[in-house]
Amino acid sequence: MAEVAIKAEAVEIEARVKRLTLVWTGLTFILFPILGLLGFLMRLVQGNVFPAFPPEWFYSILTLHGVGMVGLWFVEGMVAVIYLLSKYVKPSVGVSWFSFAFTLVGVALIIISTIVGKFGAGWYFLYPLPYKSAEIWPNWATDLYLIGLGVLGIAWTVWVIDVLRAIAKKYTLNQALAWHYLAGKTEPELPPIILIVTVTCIAAITGFLAAVALLLLFLFDRVSGVPADPLLMKNLVFYFGHVLVNITMYLGVAILYDTLPQYTQKPWKTNKLVAFAWNTVLFLVLFAYFHHLYMDFVQPRAFQIMGQLASYFISVPAAVVTIFSALAIIYKTKVNWTLGSSLIFLGTMGWAVGGVAAVIDSSIAVNFRFHNTLWVPAHFHTYFLMGVVLMILGFIYHFSQQHSNIPDNPKLSRFTTWLILIGGYGFLSMFYTGGALSIPRRYALYPPAFSSGTTLAQIAIVFVSILTIGFLLYLIQTIRRWARSF
């Protein structure tokens, strides 16, 4: 009798997790095209194809596009991971719904602050500038933006803590971090997704705590008029931003580890090398963000050196181990290449290419030249758009196909994949070329001295159009399967 009740409870939990995933994914189908079109619009303006509008609108759109995309894929990555984790541990579905509700509130506040209030400081919102731009946007817009971030921070902190709680119910901390593998033991067997998600959630908490400190200092300045230390504020901003982007990438990699073996029929198990790699990441991610601050010469010199070393070494363990392991899994294997498995695997390539470009930019001598050029959005969009986004989109297709039982269309899948690859890397190559030519980033319109930036934007528009067609074909195929999954 007790066994029947346990099985019934497991079925109910599985159904609730599935429903949660379907709802979040449906929201992604709405937000992703809107935020993507905002990015397309910015390139149209920079290429003089779309009539120029006031610069303050450009920067409002830039802010919403940047913050929105990073937040969207972190959330969808968390949802995907929770779905996959439910085979091993039981995160609270109620907490996930709580995060869903609070995320919607935070997103609404940020949309109002940017679209209505014209807040355009970007995701970096460097202190004290957001409250020193009253002639462009009112202070209430800054207030709403910071409150929106605070609401998101609360929701996401509760979320990752609950995931850690669920893992802790089954594994001790040293087991969840695979320390027993480092000691030469293999019991209890630890799925790689548990290790990666544990590392991700611990790093996430440090990033969210930095955001809390940042927002409290903003609030104290706003209420008391006592200024904060601008260098401290800048460190907090970039630590939070750097960690958020990196942990989103790690969520995509967790999807890769757990999902790709289903298409190769080869297991992907935790071993001593995998354990060492991800524990190294947990340590180095705390220091790599210093490479964003090379231009701040008042930073302690030791921090700059730490940033240089951490930026070099963090790319080696997780990325190299993961990439070579993925190649080993598909080597001489009859892989079931669907649209889902193709995107998940190709996301690994985007991570590798973007990672190499990021390491190049994190070299102090190179960063001195590339710091404020289009090279920065180039490497960021590579490991984000062509990395984690492809991994998560691959999971969404994988999930929808599993639950709809609609077979994959190999020819249409290959065509869609090629459109995304050609459009995506063609679009990114214009960013890289612009960086190599010292074209500055964050310009709404390029002055005559940077006319090549306009030309590159015009070429990029062609590739973005191809990419858009590819994503539309993806959405058509995936939404059809998603709708049948209810």
Short mmCIF file of C-alpha atoms in Angstrom, two decimals:
data_model
loop_
_atom_site.label_atom_id
_atom_site.label_comp_id
_atom_site.label_asym_id
_atom_site.label_seq_id
_atom_site.Cartn_x
_atom_site.Cartn_y
_atom_site.Cartn_z
CA MET A 1 0.00 0.00 0.00
CA ALA A 2 2.79 2.37 0.96
CA GLU A 3 4.61 1.52 -2.28
CA VAL A 4 1.53 2.40 -4.32
CA ALA A 5 1.22 5.74 -2.50
CA ILE A 6 4.89 6.53 -3.16
CA LYS A 7 4.49 5.75 -6.86
CA ALA A 8 1.34 7.89 -7.03
CA GLU A 9 3.17 10.77 -5.38
CA ALA A 10 6.07 10.40 -7.84
CA VAL A 11 3.63 10.50 -10.78
CA GLU A 12 1.95 13.60 -9.35
CA ILE A 13 5.30 15.37 -8.87
CA GLU A 14 6.35 14.45 -12.40
CA ALA A 15 3.08 15.88 -13.77
CA ARG A 16 3.54 19.13 -11.80
CA VAL A 17 7.13 19.54 -12.98
CA LYS A 18 6.02 18.89 -16.56
CA ARG A 19 3.24 21.50 -16.23
CA LEU A 20 5.70 24.02 -14.78
CA THR A 21 8.10 23.42 -17.67
CA LEU A 22 5.34 23.82 -20.25
CA VAL A 23 4.18 27.16 -18.78
CA TRP A 24 7.69 28.63 -18.49
CA THR A 25 8.50 27.45 -22.00
CA GLY A 26 5.33 29.08 -23.34
CA LEU A 27 6.50 32.38 -21.83
CA THR A 28 9.86 31.89 -23.54
CA PHE A 29 8.10 31.51 -26.90
CA ILE A 30 6.66 35.01 -26.32
CA LEU A 31 9.64 36.86 -24.81
CA PHE A 32 12.45 35.45 -26.95
CA PRO A 33 11.11 36.75 -30.30
CA ILE A 34 10.28 40.16 -28.77
CA LEU A 35 13.72 40.62 -27.19
CA GLY A 36 15.39 39.27 -30.32
CA LEU A 37 13.54 41.75 -32.52
CA LEU A 38 14.73 44.57 -30.24
CA GLY A 39 18.30 43.50 -30.99
CA PHE A 40 17.51 43.33 -34.70
CA LEU A 41 16.02 46.83 -34.52
CA MET A 42 19.22 48.21 -33.01
CA ARG A 43 21.31 46.84 -35.89
CA LEU A 44 18.80 48.28 -38.38
CA VAL A 45 19.25 51.70 -36.78
CA GLN A 46 23.04 51.42 -36.71
CA GLY A 47 23.02 50.39 -40.36
CA ASN A 48 20.88 53.43 -41.32
CA VAL A 49 18.24 51.05 -42.67
CA PHE A 50 15.62 52.00 -40.10
CA PRO A 51 14.93 55.71 -39.49
CA ALA A 52 16.98 56.91 -36.54
CA PHE A 53 15.07 57.68 -33.36
CA PRO A 54 16.28 59.71 -30.37
CA PRO A 55 19.38 58.12 -28.76
CA GLU A 56 17.63 57.81 -25.40
CA TRP A 57 15.21 55.33 -26.98
CA PHE A 58 18.10 53.34 -28.43
CA TYR A 59 19.70 52.97 -25.01
CA SER A 60 16.39 52.09 -23.38
CA ILE A 61 15.98 49.30 -25.92
CA LEU A 62 19.61 48.25 -25.40
CA THR A 63 19.00 48.02 -21.65
CA LEU A 64 15.79 45.99 -21.99
CA HIS A 65 17.33 43.70 -24.62
CA GLY A 66 20.45 42.98 -22.55
CA VAL A 67 18.84 42.54 -19.15
CA GLY A 68 15.86 40.72 -20.64
CA MET A 69 17.89 38.17 -22.57
CA VAL A 70 20.21 37.32 -19.68
CA GLY A 71 17.30 37.00 -17.25
CA LEU A 72 15.15 35.00 -19.68
CA TRP A 73 17.78 32.36 -20.35
CA PHE A 74 18.78 32.06 -16.71
CA VAL A 75 15.15 31.38 -15.83
CA GLU A 76 14.55 28.95 -18.69
CA GLY A 77 17.87 27.25 -17.87
CA MET A 78 16.74 26.79 -14.26
CA VAL A 79 13.41 25.36 -15.39
CA ALA A 80 15.12 22.92 -17.76
CA VAL A 81 17.55 21.81 -15.07
CA ILE A 82 14.78 21.34 -12.49
CA TYR A 83 12.92 19.14 -14.97
CA LEU A 84 16.03 17.02 -15.51
CA LEU A 85 16.92 17.03 -11.80
CA SER A 86 13.52 15.63 -10.86
CA LYS A 87 14.80 12.17 -11.86
CA TYR A 88 17.32 12.34 -9.02
CA VAL A 89 16.09 14.84 -6.38
CA LYS A 90 12.88 16.73 -5.67
CA PRO A 91 13.08 20.54 -5.80
CA SER A 92 9.87 22.20 -4.58
CA VAL A 93 7.43 22.89 -7.41
CA GLY A 94 5.75 25.44 -5.13
CA VAL A 95 8.98 27.42 -4.80
CA SER A 96 9.35 27.36 -8.60
CA TRP A 97 5.85 28.82 -8.99
CA PHE A 98 6.72 31.45 -6.38
CA SER A 99 9.79 32.37 -8.46
CA PHE A 100 7.61 32.45 -11.58
CA ALA A 101 5.22 34.97 -10.01
CA PHE A 102 7.98 37.19 -8.64
CA THR A 103 9.88 37.03 -11.93
CA LEU A 104 6.82 38.34 -13.77
CA VAL A 105 6.57 41.24 -11.30
CA GLY A 106 10.26 42.06 -11.66
CA VAL A 107 10.07 41.91 -15.46
CA ALA A 108 7.02 44.19 -15.48
CA LEU A 109 8.85 46.80 -13.37
CA ILE A 110 11.89 46.71 -15.65
CA ILE A 111 9.71 47.06 -18.77
CA ILE A 112 7.96 50.10 -17.27
CA SER A 113 11.27 51.67 -16.24
CA THR A 114 12.79 51.27 -19.72
CA ILE A 115 9.84 51.72 -22.09
CA VAL A 116 7.86 54.29 -20.10
CA GLY A 117 10.60 55.86 -18.01
CA LYS A 118 13.28 55.62 -20.74
CA PHE A 119 15.84 54.23 -18.30
CA GLY A 120 18.87 53.49 -20.47
CA ALA A 121 21.90 52.95 -18.24
CA GLY A 122 22.35 49.37 -19.42
CA TRP A 123 22.66 46.31 -17.22
CA TYR A 124 25.84 47.81 -15.74
CA PHE A 125 24.02 50.92 -14.38
CA LEU A 126 27.30 52.31 -13.00
CA TYR A 127 27.02 54.31 -9.81
CA PRO A 128 26.25 57.21 -9.46
CA LEU A 129 25.16 57.81 -13.07
CA PRO A 130 21.60 56.33 -12.92
CA TYR A 131 20.53 59.10 -10.52
CA LYS A 132 22.52 61.80 -12.36
CA SER A 133 20.59 61.62 -15.64
CA ALA A 134 17.37 63.45 -14.74
CA GLU A 135 17.41 65.33 -18.06
CA ILE A 136 17.12 61.96 -19.89
CA TRP A 137 15.08 59.78 -17.55
CA PRO A 138 13.38 60.58 -14.23
CA ASN A 139 14.64 59.20 -10.94
CA TRP A 140 11.49 57.12 -10.52
CA ALA A 141 12.58 55.12 -13.58
CA THR A 142 15.85 54.29 -11.83
CA ASP A 143 13.90 53.41 -8.68
CA LEU A 144 11.65 51.01 -10.61
CA TYR A 145 14.60 49.43 -12.40
CA LEU A 146 16.48 48.77 -9.15
CA ILE A 147 13.33 47.53 -7.39
CA GLY A 148 12.68 45.21 -10.34
CA LEU A 149 16.18 43.80 -10.02
CA GLY A 150 15.62 43.40 -6.29
CA VAL A 151 12.40 41.44 -6.84
CA LEU A 152 14.16 39.17 -9.32
CA GLY A 153 17.04 38.73 -6.90
CA ILE A 154 14.70 37.63 -4.11
CA ALA A 155 12.88 35.16 -6.36
CA TRP A 156 16.03 33.65 -7.79
CA THR A 157 17.87 33.43 -4.47
CA VAL A 158 14.98 31.49 -2.94
CA TRP A 159 14.94 29.32 -6.05
CA VAL A 160 18.61 28.28 -6.00
CA ILE A 161 18.52 27.75 -2.22
CA ASP A 162 15.60 25.37 -2.68
CA VAL A 163 17.50 23.44 -5.36
CA LEU A 164 20.45 23.11 -2.97
CA ARG A 165 18.03 21.99 -0.25
CA ALA A 166 16.67 19.26 -2.51
CA ILE A 167 20.18 18.08 -3.36
CA ALA A 168 21.20 18.15 0.33
CA LYS A 169 18.33 15.79 1.23
CA LYS A 170 20.03 13.06 -0.80
CA TYR A 171 23.72 14.02 -0.85
CA THR A 172 26.12 15.56 1.64
CA LEU A 173 28.03 18.63 0.48
CA ASN A 174 31.22 16.69 -0.19
CA GLN A 175 29.21 14.12 -2.17
CA ALA A 176 27.34 16.79 -4.18
CA LEU A 177 30.68 18.40 -5.05
CA ALA A 178 32.13 14.96 -5.91
CA TRP A 179 34.96 15.26 -3.41
CA HIS A 180 34.81 11.50 -2.83
CA TYR A 181 35.79 11.03 -6.49
CA LEU A 182 38.86 13.19 -5.85
CA ALA A 183 39.67 10.84 -2.96
CA GLY A 184 39.52 7.86 -5.31
CA LYS A 185 36.05 6.63 -4.31
CA THR A 186 33.11 6.12 -6.69
CA GLU A 187 30.29 5.54 -4.23
CA PRO A 188 27.75 6.97 -4.05
CA GLU A 189 27.58 7.40 -7.80
CA LEU A 190 26.90 11.05 -8.59
CA PRO A 191 25.18 12.13 -11.83
CA PRO A 192 27.21 14.96 -13.45
CA ILE A 193 24.14 17.22 -13.45
CA ILE A 194 24.09 17.16 -9.64
CA LEU A 195 27.72 18.29 -9.47
CA ILE A 196 27.30 21.05 -12.05
CA VAL A 197 24.06 22.36 -10.57
CA THR A 198 25.56 22.38 -7.07
CA VAL A 199 28.52 24.43 -8.31
CA THR A 200 26.13 26.69 -10.22
CA CYS A 201 23.82 27.34 -7.27
CA ILE A 202 26.65 28.06 -4.82
CA ALA A 203 28.17 30.54 -7.28
CA ALA A 204 24.70 32.01 -7.89
CA ILE A 205 24.21 32.77 -4.20
CA THR A 206 27.48 34.71 -4.06
CA GLY A 207 26.41 36.73 -7.11
CA PHE A 208 22.96 37.46 -5.72
CA LEU A 209 24.44 38.52 -2.37
CA ALA A 210 26.65 40.98 -4.24
CA ALA A 211 23.53 42.34 -5.94
CA VAL A 212 21.80 42.72 -2.58
CA ALA A 213 24.76 44.69 -1.22
CA LEU A 214 24.76 46.85 -4.36
CA LEU A 215 21.05 47.63 -4.15
CA LEU A 216 21.25 48.40 -0.43
CA LEU A 217 24.08 50.87 -1.03
CA PHE A 218 22.04 52.52 -3.81
CA LEU A 219 19.08 52.75 -1.43
CA PHE A 220 21.19 54.18 1.40
CA ASP A 221 22.55 56.87 -0.92
CA ARG A 222 19.03 57.63 -2.21
CA VAL A 223 17.57 58.00 1.32
CA SER A 224 20.44 59.53 3.26
CA GLY A 225 22.41 61.34 0.58
CA VAL A 226 25.62 59.72 1.85
CA PRO A 227 27.57 58.62 -1.25
CA ALA A 228 28.95 55.12 -1.68
CA ASP A 229 32.41 54.24 -2.99
CA PRO A 230 32.11 54.20 -6.81
CA LEU A 231 34.89 51.62 -7.20
CA LEU A 232 33.21 49.27 -4.72
CA MET A 233 29.90 49.73 -6.53
CA LYS A 234 31.51 48.96 -9.87
CA ASN A 235 33.08 45.79 -8.48
CA LEU A 236 29.70 44.66 -7.14
CA VAL A 237 27.97 45.39 -10.48
CA PHE A 238 30.47 43.43 -12.52
CA TYR A 239 30.75 40.58 -10.05
CA PHE A 240 26.97 40.14 -10.10
CA GLY A 241 26.73 40.46 -13.90
CA HIS A 242 29.70 38.19 -14.57
CA VAL A 243 28.45 35.47 -12.23
CA LEU A 244 24.88 35.61 -13.60
CA VAL A 245 26.07 35.13 -17.18
CA ASN A 246 28.48 32.35 -16.24
CA ILE A 247 26.00 30.37 -14.16
CA THR A 248 23.47 30.59 -17.00
CA MET A 249 26.13 29.06 -19.23
CA TYR A 250 26.71 26.31 -16.68
CA LEU A 251 22.99 25.51 -16.64
CA GLY A 252 23.23 24.94 -20.38
CA VAL A 253 26.22 22.68 -19.88
CA ALA A 254 24.30 20.71 -17.23
CA ILE A 255 21.60 20.13 -19.87
CA LEU A 256 24.29 18.92 -22.27
CA TYR A 257 25.70 16.39 -19.77
CA ASP A 258 22.28 14.94 -18.94
CA THR A 259 20.59 15.02 -22.34
CA LEU A 260 23.20 14.20 -25.01
CA PRO A 261 23.72 10.60 -23.76
CA GLN A 262 20.08 9.91 -24.54
CA TYR A 263 20.93 10.37 -28.23
CA THR A 264 24.22 8.43 -28.22
CA GLN A 265 23.29 5.55 -25.89
CA LYS A 266 26.61 6.14 -24.15
CA PRO A 267 26.67 7.12 -20.47
CA TRP A 268 28.36 10.34 -19.38
CA LYS A 269 29.51 9.67 -15.84
CA THR A 270 31.27 11.69 -13.18
CA ASN A 271 34.93 10.82 -12.72
CA LYS A 272 37.95 12.32 -10.98
CA LEU A 273 38.70 14.63 -13.93
CA VAL A 274 35.14 15.96 -14.13
CA ALA A 275 35.07 16.48 -10.35
CA PHE A 276 38.37 18.39 -10.40
CA ALA A 277 37.25 20.53 -13.35
CA TRP A 278 34.00 21.75 -11.79
CA ASN A 279 35.46 22.32 -8.33
CA THR A 280 38.13 24.45 -9.99
CA VAL A 281 35.40 26.44 -11.75
CA LEU A 282 33.67 27.10 -8.43
CA PHE A 283 36.88 28.67 -7.11
CA LEU A 284 37.99 30.58 -10.20
CA VAL A 285 34.58 32.10 -11.05
CA LEU A 286 34.93 34.22 -7.89
CA PHE A 287 37.96 36.03 -9.32
CA ALA A 288 37.65 36.02 -13.12
CA TYR A 289 35.34 39.07 -13.11
CA PHE A 290 38.32 41.33 -12.39
CA HIS A 291 39.09 41.27 -16.12
CA HIS A 292 36.17 43.68 -16.60
CA LEU A 293 38.02 46.28 -14.55
CA TYR A 294 41.46 46.44 -16.15
CA MET A 295 40.83 50.08 -17.13
CA ASP A 296 40.23 51.05 -13.49
CA PHE A 297 43.80 51.84 -12.58
CA VAL A 298 42.87 52.53 -8.95
CA GLN A 299 42.06 48.85 -8.53
CA PRO A 300 44.68 47.08 -6.41
CA ARG A 301 47.30 45.65 -8.77
CA ALA A 302 46.92 42.21 -7.19
CA PHE A 303 43.27 42.12 -8.30
CA GLN A 304 44.27 42.78 -11.89
CA ILE A 305 46.78 39.93 -11.79
CA MET A 306 44.20 37.62 -10.19
CA GLY A 307 41.73 38.55 -12.93
CA GLN A 308 44.26 37.75 -15.62
CA LEU A 309 45.20 34.36 -14.16
CA ALA A 310 41.62 33.34 -13.27
CA SER A 311 40.39 34.29 -16.76
CA TYR A 312 43.04 32.08 -18.35
CA PHE A 313 42.55 29.08 -16.09
CA ILE A 314 38.74 29.06 -15.77
CA SER A 315 38.37 28.30 -19.47
CA VAL A 316 40.51 25.18 -19.23
CA PRO A 317 38.91 22.78 -16.74
CA ALA A 318 35.17 22.78 -17.41
CA ALA A 319 35.28 23.79 -21.08
CA VAL A 320 38.11 21.51 -22.20
CA VAL A 321 36.89 18.52 -20.19
CA THR A 322 33.31 19.02 -21.39
CA ILE A 323 34.20 19.60 -25.05
CA PHE A 324 36.52 16.59 -25.32
CA SER A 325 34.05 14.42 -23.40
CA ALA A 326 31.23 15.45 -25.75
CA LEU A 327 33.40 14.64 -28.77
CA ALA A 328 34.31 11.28 -27.24
CA ILE A 329 30.64 10.45 -26.67
CA ILE A 330 29.70 10.99 -30.32
CA TYR A 331 32.92 9.51 -31.77
CA LYS A 332 32.18 6.38 -33.81
CA THR A 333 28.63 6.43 -32.49
CA LYS A 334 25.38 6.33 -34.39
CA VAL A 335 23.93 9.53 -32.94
CA ASN A 336 20.22 10.21 -33.25
CA TRP A 337 20.59 13.72 -34.69
CA THR A 338 17.30 15.52 -34.18
CA LEU A 339 16.81 19.28 -34.10
CA GLY A 340 17.07 19.05 -30.32
CA SER A 341 20.28 17.01 -30.09
CA SER A 342 21.90 19.06 -32.89
CA LEU A 343 21.29 22.37 -31.13
CA ILE A 344 22.42 21.00 -27.76
CA PHE A 345 25.69 19.76 -29.27
CA LEU A 346 26.29 22.85 -31.43
CA GLY A 347 25.81 24.99 -28.33
CA THR A 348 29.04 23.38 -27.10
CA MET A 349 30.80 24.75 -30.17
CA GLY A 350 29.45 28.23 -29.48
CA TRP A 351 30.70 27.96 -25.90
CA ALA A 352 34.16 26.97 -27.17
CA VAL A 353 34.43 29.70 -29.83
CA GLY A 354 33.08 32.41 -27.51
CA GLY A 355 35.32 31.19 -24.71
CA VAL A 356 38.45 31.50 -26.85
CA ALA A 357 37.44 35.03 -27.88
CA ALA A 358 36.77 35.90 -24.23
CA VAL A 359 40.20 34.64 -23.16
CA ILE A 360 41.78 36.75 -25.90
CA ASP A 361 39.93 39.82 -24.66
CA SER A 362 40.81 39.06 -21.03
CA SER A 363 44.52 39.39 -21.80
CA ILE A 364 45.55 42.77 -20.44
CA ALA A 365 47.55 43.77 -23.53
CA VAL A 366 44.64 42.89 -25.84
CA ASN A 367 41.98 44.30 -23.54
CA PHE A 368 43.75 47.64 -23.68
CA ARG A 369 42.78 47.75 -27.39
CA PHE A 370 39.49 45.86 -27.40
CA HIS A 371 37.93 46.98 -24.11
CA ASN A 372 35.21 49.27 -25.48
CA THR A 373 34.98 47.88 -29.00
CA LEU A 374 32.54 45.53 -30.71
CA TRP A 375 34.81 42.61 -29.76
CA VAL A 376 33.07 42.55 -26.38
CA PRO A 377 29.51 41.98 -27.68
CA ALA A 378 31.07 39.60 -30.22
CA HIS A 379 32.44 37.13 -27.68
CA PHE A 380 29.46 37.60 -25.38
CA HIS A 381 26.91 36.88 -28.09
CA THR A 382 28.96 33.87 -29.25
CA TYR A 383 28.92 31.92 -26.02
CA PHE A 384 25.45 33.18 -25.13
CA LEU A 385 23.43 33.24 -28.35
CA MET A 386 25.29 30.43 -30.11
CA GLY A 387 26.14 28.65 -26.86
CA VAL A 388 23.71 28.53 -23.97
CA VAL A 389 20.68 29.68 -26.00
CA LEU A 390 21.16 26.83 -28.49
CA MET A 391 21.57 24.35 -25.62
CA ILE A 392 18.35 25.50 -23.97
CA LEU A 393 16.43 25.69 -27.25
CA GLY A 394 17.65 22.16 -27.94
CA PHE A 395 16.31 21.05 -24.57
CA ILE A 396 12.92 22.70 -25.24
CA TYR A 397 12.62 20.80 -28.52
CA HIS A 398 13.81 17.60 -26.83
CA PHE A 399 11.25 18.03 -24.03
CA SER A 400 8.40 18.88 -26.41
CA GLN A 401 9.18 16.01 -28.75
CA GLN A 402 9.33 13.54 -25.86
CA HIS A 403 5.89 14.49 -24.57
CA SER A 404 4.16 14.99 -27.92
CA ASN A 405 5.49 11.83 -29.60
CA ILE A 406 5.70 13.74 -32.88
CA PRO A 407 8.73 12.34 -34.77
CA ASP A 408 11.55 14.58 -35.91
CA ASN A 409 11.67 15.72 -39.55
CA PRO A 410 15.36 15.17 -40.43
CA LYS A 411 15.46 17.30 -43.59
CA LEU A 412 13.64 20.24 -42.01
CA SER A 413 15.78 19.93 -38.88
CA ARG A 414 19.02 20.04 -40.90
CA PHE A 415 17.77 23.02 -42.92
CA THR A 416 16.79 24.86 -39.75
CA THR A 417 20.13 24.11 -38.11
CA TRP A 418 22.11 25.37 -41.11
CA LEU A 419 20.12 28.60 -41.23
CA ILE A 420 20.82 29.21 -37.54
CA LEU A 421 24.54 28.43 -37.96
CA ILE A 422 25.05 30.53 -41.09
CA GLY A 423 22.95 33.42 -39.81
CA GLY A 424 24.37 33.30 -36.30
CA TYR A 425 28.06 33.11 -37.11
CA GLY A 426 27.71 35.54 -40.02
CA PHE A 427 26.08 38.04 -37.64
CA LEU A 428 28.82 37.49 -35.04
CA SER A 429 31.63 37.82 -37.58
CA MET A 430 30.59 41.42 -38.17
CA PHE A 431 30.96 42.10 -34.45
CA TYR A 432 34.42 40.50 -34.44
CA THR A 433 35.49 42.43 -37.53
CA GLY A 434 34.24 45.65 -35.92
CA GLY A 435 36.25 44.89 -32.79
CA ALA A 436 39.40 44.25 -34.81
CA LEU A 437 38.82 47.61 -36.56
CA SER A 438 38.35 49.37 -33.17
CA ILE A 439 34.68 50.19 -33.84
CA PRO A 440 33.28 51.26 -30.44
CA ARG A 441 30.35 49.50 -28.82
CA ARG A 442 27.22 51.15 -27.40
CA TYR A 443 27.00 53.74 -30.20
CA ALA A 444 23.44 54.41 -31.32
CA LEU A 445 24.69 55.85 -34.62
CA TYR A 446 28.22 55.75 -35.95
CA PRO A 447 29.82 59.12 -36.81
CA PRO A 448 31.66 59.51 -40.14
CA ALA A 449 34.96 58.54 -38.50
CA PHE A 450 33.47 55.08 -37.87
CA SER A 451 31.58 54.68 -41.13
CA SER A 452 32.85 51.09 -41.40
CA GLY A 453 30.68 50.36 -38.35
CA THR A 454 27.61 51.33 -40.39
CA THR A 455 28.72 49.08 -43.26
CA LEU A 456 29.29 46.14 -40.93
CA ALA A 457 25.86 46.68 -39.38
CA GLN A 458 24.29 46.58 -42.84
CA ILE A 459 26.02 43.28 -43.63
CA ALA A 460 25.01 41.96 -40.20
CA ILE A 461 21.38 42.69 -41.03
CA VAL A 462 21.52 40.16 -43.89
CA PHE A 463 22.82 37.46 -41.57
CA VAL A 464 20.37 38.37 -38.80
CA SER A 465 17.58 37.96 -41.34
CA ILE A 466 18.82 34.43 -42.12
CA LEU A 467 19.10 33.72 -38.39
CA THR A 468 15.56 35.02 -37.84
CA ILE A 469 14.18 32.68 -40.51
CA GLY A 470 16.01 29.80 -38.83
CA PHE A 471 14.55 30.67 -35.43
CA LEU A 472 11.07 31.04 -36.93
CA LEU A 473 11.31 27.54 -38.41
CA TYR A 474 12.50 26.30 -35.03
CA LEU A 475 9.52 27.94 -33.30
CA ILE A 476 7.04 26.50 -35.80
CA GLN A 477 8.35 22.96 -35.26
CA THR A 478 8.72 23.27 -31.50
CA ILE A 479 5.48 25.08 -30.67
CA ARG A 480 3.56 22.42 -32.57
CA ARG A 481 5.13 19.73 -30.35
CA TRP A 482 4.81 21.88 -27.21
CA ALA A 483 1.05 22.37 -27.81
CA ARG A 484 0.57 18.59 -28.13
CA SER A 485 2.44 18.01 -24.84
CA PHE A 486 -0.34 19.29 -22.56
#
